[in-house]
């Protein structure tokens, strides 16, 4: 498994913010947390391919939003925030070594953080970043490979993956307040601890999981279900509204 990452931009304190108010971000601390996250990926058996920081692109550390990768193809997103569109070029350059590329085009917009690939089912959140035209383009690209693409509603959060992430092929960790349960038929839903609103973002990578230290109650719930994640500090990156899935793009070799 390859994990594509990108170093933290020195301009990260000019990041997009939707649900959080701006707080100063310590770039060196964010970088240290990002390195520790990359170490965790390596401990899980991933080979980290780190792209250079982009000083002019504040949110570029959040590579998840720029593409989705399945075994047949990589689809380069057209991010919903205009300030993030230029992030895709260098990610496409890296992904082109491993997959044939397709591109979401205007008027479509999708952030990769809105896309969950669950076996042959693909859930795409209708968010402030992802529109129906983008979902329709993604569907047209993936249906020929045997995937079913389902648009799902979310409320109160930035991306679908703020509200739900995969812990296994048929189980999602979710914040029930931010999704519509019925839209995930046949998938087991494991709820976060009620007090840990932002706890639904866990990264399954290589042979295990990566999870923020900040959600101990939900971690207990995961452990009780046999999921023992490596724990990382990402509170500096969280000030930019990022979490653990958004800092890598996983490419199965
Ligand atoms: C943004 O608003 O686009 C960034 N500040 C945060 C993106 C986080 N991405 C993700 O969770 N997939």
Tab-separated table of C-alpha atoms and ligand atoms in Angstrom:
chain	number	residue	atom	x	y	z
A	1	UNK	CA	0.000	0.000	0.000
A	2	UNK	CA	1.311	3.428	-0.979
A	3	UNK	CA	0.231	6.462	1.054
A	4	UNK	CA	0.575	9.767	-0.780
A	5	UNK	CA	0.969	12.667	1.638
A	6	UNK	CA	1.960	16.304	1.266
A	7	UNK	CA	3.993	18.387	3.649
A	8	UNK	CA	2.159	21.102	5.604
A	9	UNK	CA	2.026	24.430	3.770
A	10	UNK	CA	3.601	27.389	5.585
A	11	UNK	CA	0.368	29.211	4.699
A	12	UNK	CA	-1.902	26.727	6.523
A	13	UNK	CA	-3.238	29.472	8.777
A	14	UNK	CA	-4.993	30.895	5.685
A	15	UNK	CA	-6.918	27.614	5.215
A	16	UNK	CA	-10.593	27.363	4.327
A	17	UNK	CA	-12.848	27.172	7.397
A	18	UNK	CA	-16.537	26.297	7.388
A	19	UNK	CA	-17.611	25.138	10.851
A	20	UNK	CA	-14.716	26.356	13.000
A	21	UNK	CA	-13.528	29.824	13.864
A	22	UNK	CA	-9.983	30.772	13.017
A	23	UNK	CA	-7.298	30.085	15.602
A	24	UNK	CA	-3.558	30.597	15.177
A	25	UNK	CA	-1.877	27.447	13.821
A	26	UNK	CA	1.671	26.582	14.864
A	27	UNK	CA	3.156	25.375	11.562
A	28	UNK	CA	6.092	23.582	13.198
A	29	UNK	CA	3.765	21.722	15.566
A	30	UNK	CA	1.434	20.859	12.673
A	31	UNK	CA	4.487	19.520	10.772
A	32	UNK	CA	5.626	17.434	13.735
A	33	UNK	CA	2.136	15.941	14.055
A	34	UNK	CA	2.070	15.261	10.330
A	35	UNK	CA	5.456	13.455	10.514
A	36	UNK	CA	4.177	11.317	13.392
A	37	UNK	CA	1.111	10.504	11.289
A	38	UNK	CA	3.383	9.441	8.410
A	39	UNK	CA	5.355	7.269	10.851
A	40	UNK	CA	2.099	5.606	11.903
A	41	UNK	CA	1.294	4.912	8.238
A	42	UNK	CA	4.708	3.280	7.859
A	43	UNK	CA	4.193	1.191	10.985
A	44	UNK	CA	1.002	-0.109	9.365
A	45	UNK	CA	2.991	-1.225	6.332
A	46	UNK	CA	2.394	1.715	3.968
A	47	UNK	CA	5.140	3.188	1.809
A	48	UNK	CA	4.837	6.966	2.222
A	49	UNK	CA	5.327	9.103	-0.890
A	50	UNK	CA	5.475	12.694	0.368
A	51	UNK	CA	4.851	15.561	-2.042
A	52	UNK	CA	6.540	18.889	-1.410
A	53	UNK	CA	4.742	21.586	0.550
A	54	UNK	CA	2.944	24.151	-1.586
A	55	UNK	CA	3.549	27.574	-0.004
A	56	UNK	CA	0.776	29.155	-2.070
A	57	UNK	CA	-1.837	26.461	-1.302
A	58	UNK	CA	-2.878	26.650	2.376
A	59	UNK	CA	-4.955	23.430	2.468
A	60	UNK	CA	-2.696	21.241	0.332
A	61	UNK	CA	-1.737	18.902	3.208
A	62	UNK	CA	-5.296	17.538	2.953
A	63	UNK	CA	-4.576	15.419	-0.126
A	64	UNK	CA	-7.621	13.194	0.377
A	65	UNK	CA	-9.811	15.899	-1.154
A	66	UNK	CA	-7.958	15.946	-4.471
A	67	UNK	CA	-8.651	12.422	-5.803
A	68	UNK	CA	-10.275	9.070	-5.256
A	69	UNK	CA	-8.378	5.917	-6.043
A	70	UNK	CA	-9.896	2.514	-6.784
A	71	UNK	CA	-8.133	-0.520	-8.173
A	72	UNK	CA	-9.064	0.297	-11.788
A	73	UNK	CA	-8.550	4.057	-12.002
A	74	UNK	CA	-7.810	7.296	-10.122
A	75	UNK	CA	-10.306	10.119	-10.487
A	76	UNK	CA	-8.974	13.623	-9.962
A	77	UNK	CA	-11.514	15.741	-8.154
A	78	UNK	CA	-12.555	19.307	-8.849
A	79	UNK	CA	-12.627	20.654	-5.271
A	80	UNK	CA	-15.632	22.735	-4.241
A	81	UNK	CA	-13.501	25.536	-2.784
A	82	UNK	CA	-11.924	27.582	-5.568
A	83	UNK	CA	-8.791	28.135	-3.425
A	84	UNK	CA	-8.140	24.373	-3.499
A	85	UNK	CA	-8.444	23.660	-7.243
A	86	UNK	CA	-4.739	24.156	-7.977
A	87	UNK	CA	-3.884	21.383	-5.513
A	88	UNK	CA	-4.858	18.658	-7.941
A	89	UNK	CA	-2.083	19.062	-10.545
A	90	UNK	CA	0.813	17.706	-8.490
A	91	UNK	CA	-1.325	14.951	-6.954
A	92	UNK	CA	-2.339	13.889	-10.469
A	93	UNK	CA	1.359	13.838	-11.404
A	94	UNK	CA	2.046	11.426	-8.529
A	95	UNK	CA	-1.034	9.241	-9.066
A	96	UNK	CA	-0.393	8.936	-12.798
A	97	UNK	CA	2.463	6.536	-11.974
A	98	UNK	CA	0.056	4.044	-10.451
A	99	UNK	CA	-3.323	4.444	-12.170
A	100	UNK	CA	-4.978	5.606	-15.360
A	101	UNK	CA	-6.448	9.043	-14.595
A	102	UNK	CA	-9.903	10.554	-15.114
A	103	UNK	CA	-10.951	14.105	-14.221
A	104	UNK	CA	-14.111	15.655	-12.764
A	105	UNK	CA	-14.930	18.643	-14.952
A	106	UNK	CA	-16.855	21.905	-14.660
A	107	UNK	CA	-19.648	22.340	-13.566
A	108	UNK	CA	-19.020	19.305	-11.356
A	109	UNK	CA	-17.377	19.718	-7.984
A	110	UNK	CA	-16.397	16.979	-5.532
A	111	UNK	CA	-14.057	16.896	-2.565
A	112	UNK	CA	-12.556	13.457	-1.987
A	113	UNK	CA	-13.510	13.839	1.685
A	114	UNK	CA	-17.106	13.328	0.581
A	115	UNK	CA	-16.456	9.905	-0.967
A	116	UNK	CA	-16.511	6.552	0.838
A	117	UNK	CA	-15.677	3.477	-1.222
A	118	UNK	CA	-17.231	0.501	0.550
A	119	UNK	CA	-16.533	-2.562	-1.584
A	120	UNK	CA	-18.415	-1.980	-4.832
A	121	UNK	CA	-20.654	0.646	-3.231
A	122	UNK	CA	-19.583	4.268	-3.285
A	123	UNK	CA	-21.299	6.769	-0.982
A	124	UNK	CA	-20.935	10.427	-1.934
A	125	UNK	CA	-22.012	13.191	0.442
A	126	UNK	CA	-24.024	16.082	-0.896
A	127	UNK	CA	-22.124	18.820	0.907
A	128	UNK	CA	-21.239	22.462	0.442
A	129	UNK	CA	-18.259	21.170	-1.636
A	130	UNK	CA	-19.854	18.387	-3.705
A	131	UNK	CA	-22.661	18.971	-6.191
A	132	UNK	CA	-25.049	16.765	-8.193
A	133	UNK	CA	-23.119	17.326	-11.434
A	134	UNK	CA	-19.968	16.020	-9.776
A	135	UNK	CA	-21.782	12.982	-8.375
A	136	UNK	CA	-23.264	12.236	-11.823
A	137	UNK	CA	-19.809	12.415	-13.463
A	138	UNK	CA	-18.339	10.128	-10.815
A	139	UNK	CA	-21.201	7.671	-11.341
A	140	UNK	CA	-20.598	7.608	-15.120
A	141	UNK	CA	-16.903	6.895	-14.530
A	142	UNK	CA	-17.385	4.131	-11.962
A	143	UNK	CA	-20.480	2.261	-13.180
A	144	UNK	CA	-18.558	0.637	-16.097
A	145	UNK	CA	-16.251	-0.960	-13.480
A	146	UNK	CA	-19.214	-2.429	-11.583
A	147	UNK	CA	-19.561	0.152	-8.803
A	148	UNK	CA	-22.866	1.589	-7.573
A	149	UNK	CA	-22.701	5.265	-6.647
A	150	UNK	CA	-25.154	6.588	-4.031
A	151	UNK	CA	-25.561	10.278	-3.222
A	152	UNK	CA	-26.228	10.684	0.514
A	153	UNK	CA	-27.316	13.632	2.637
A	154	UNK	CA	-25.374	15.068	5.516
A	155	UNK	CA	-25.953	17.923	7.941
A	156	UNK	CA	-23.884	19.942	10.363
A	157	UNK	CA	-20.434	18.966	9.094
A	158	UNK	CA	-17.971	19.730	6.304
A	159	UNK	CA	-17.565	16.386	4.528
A	160	UNK	CA	-19.186	12.959	4.544
A	161	UNK	CA	-15.990	11.641	6.112
A	162	UNK	CA	-16.421	14.049	9.034
A	163	UNK	CA	-19.555	12.022	9.768
A	164	UNK	CA	-18.693	8.485	8.646
A	165	UNK	CA	-15.569	6.470	7.820
A	166	UNK	CA	-14.871	2.864	7.049
A	167	UNK	CA	-13.576	0.580	9.779
A	168	UNK	CA	-13.997	-2.550	7.680
A	169	UNK	CA	-15.630	-3.470	4.379
A	170	UNK	CA	-19.070	-3.584	5.980
A	171	UNK	CA	-18.803	-1.304	9.014
A	172	UNK	CA	-18.754	2.468	9.315
A	173	UNK	CA	-17.894	4.554	12.362
A	174	UNK	CA	-20.500	7.342	12.341
A	175	UNK	CA	-21.767	10.405	14.096
A	176	UNK	CA	-25.510	9.560	13.828
A	177	UNK	CA	-26.444	13.256	14.196
A	178	UNK	CA	-24.778	14.141	10.875
A	179	UNK	CA	-25.994	11.359	8.550
A	180	UNK	CA	-29.264	9.757	7.481
A	181	UNK	CA	-28.973	6.176	8.735
A	182	UNK	CA	-31.382	4.678	6.158
A	183	UNK	CA	-29.086	5.793	3.344
A	184	UNK	CA	-26.497	3.200	4.446
A	185	UNK	CA	-28.632	0.073	4.103
A	186	UNK	CA	-26.724	-3.209	4.667
A	187	UNK	CA	-23.773	-1.475	6.336
A	188	UNK	CA	-23.246	-1.888	10.067
A	189	UNK	CA	-23.040	1.532	11.761
A	190	UNK	CA	-20.989	1.990	14.912
A	191	UNK	CA	-21.816	5.270	16.685
A	192	UNK	CA	-19.220	7.566	18.253
A	193	UNK	CA	-19.524	8.507	21.934
A	194	UNK	CA	-22.124	11.268	22.095
A	195	UNK	CA	-19.706	13.796	23.628
A	196	UNK	CA	-17.145	13.238	20.820
A	197	UNK	CA	-18.831	14.973	17.914
A	198	UNK	CA	-15.700	14.940	15.723
A	199	UNK	CA	-14.791	11.333	16.539
A	200	UNK	CA	-16.150	9.616	13.414
A	201	UNK	CA	-12.977	10.009	11.358
A	202	UNK	CA	-10.785	6.916	11.600
A	203	UNK	CA	-8.282	5.895	8.928
A	204	UNK	CA	-8.066	2.244	7.944
A	205	UNK	CA	-4.692	1.741	6.259
A	206	UNK	CA	-2.391	-1.179	5.604
A	207	UNK	CA	-2.940	-3.668	8.395
A	208	UNK	CA	-4.708	-1.432	10.908
A	209	UNK	CA	-6.139	1.936	11.834
A	210	UNK	CA	-5.001	5.435	12.794
A	211	UNK	CA	-7.124	7.486	15.199
A	212	UNK	CA	-6.764	10.823	17.075
A	213	UNK	CA	-5.844	10.714	20.755
A	214	UNK	CA	-8.562	13.314	21.420
A	215	UNK	CA	-11.496	10.867	21.385
A	216	UNK	CA	-10.829	8.323	24.160
A	217	UNK	CA	-14.460	7.315	24.675
A	218	UNK	CA	-14.952	6.438	21.029
A	219	UNK	CA	-11.590	4.669	21.049
A	220	UNK	CA	-12.954	2.468	23.865
A	221	UNK	CA	-15.967	1.675	21.679
A	222	UNK	CA	-13.643	0.766	18.793
A	223	UNK	CA	-11.483	-1.409	21.069
A	224	UNK	CA	-14.577	-3.247	22.275
A	225	UNK	CA	-15.254	-4.113	18.631
A	226	UNK	CA	-11.758	-5.509	18.160
A	227	UNK	CA	-10.374	-2.364	16.503
A	228	UNK	CA	-7.108	-1.254	18.126
A	229	UNK	CA	-5.896	1.853	16.312
A	230	UNK	CA	-2.508	3.519	16.439
A	231	UNK	CA	-3.144	6.792	18.196
A	232	UNK	CA	-1.840	10.135	16.891
A	233	UNK	CA	-2.053	13.797	17.929
A	234	UNK	CA	-3.637	15.891	15.190
A	235	UNK	CA	-5.103	18.797	17.151
A	236	UNK	CA	-2.970	21.396	15.301
A	237	UNK	CA	-4.220	20.107	11.913
A	238	UNK	CA	-7.744	19.913	13.351
A	239	UNK	CA	-7.696	23.716	13.727
A	240	UNK	CA	-7.685	23.755	9.898
A	241	UNK	CA	-10.714	21.419	9.967
A	242	UNK	CA	-8.619	18.392	9.009
A	243	UNK	CA	-8.608	14.937	10.541
A	244	UNK	CA	-6.809	11.635	9.942
A	245	UNK	CA	-8.277	10.427	6.647
A	246	UNK	CA	-7.709	13.725	4.882
A	247	UNK	CA	-3.908	13.693	5.184
A	248	UNK	CA	-3.297	10.748	2.854
A	249	UNK	CA	-4.380	9.118	-0.373
A	250	UNK	CA	-4.057	5.347	-0.266
A	251	UNK	CA	-3.089	3.451	-3.381
A	252	UNK	CA	-3.118	-0.363	-3.254
A	253	UNK	CA	-0.129	-1.799	-5.194
B	1	LIG	C1	-11.018	22.741	3.884
B	1	LIG	O1	-11.906	23.418	4.379
B	1	LIG	O2	-11.082	22.359	2.715
B	1	LIG	C2	-9.818	22.383	4.719
B	1	LIG	N1	-9.513	23.472	5.608
B	1	LIG	C3	-10.052	21.120	5.499
B	1	LIG	C4	-10.223	19.917	4.609
B	1	LIG	C5	-10.318	18.652	5.367
B	1	LIG	N2	-10.516	17.569	4.458
B	1	LIG	C6	-11.110	16.435	4.758
B	1	LIG	O3	-11.565	16.255	5.882
B	1	LIG	N3	-11.223	15.534	3.815
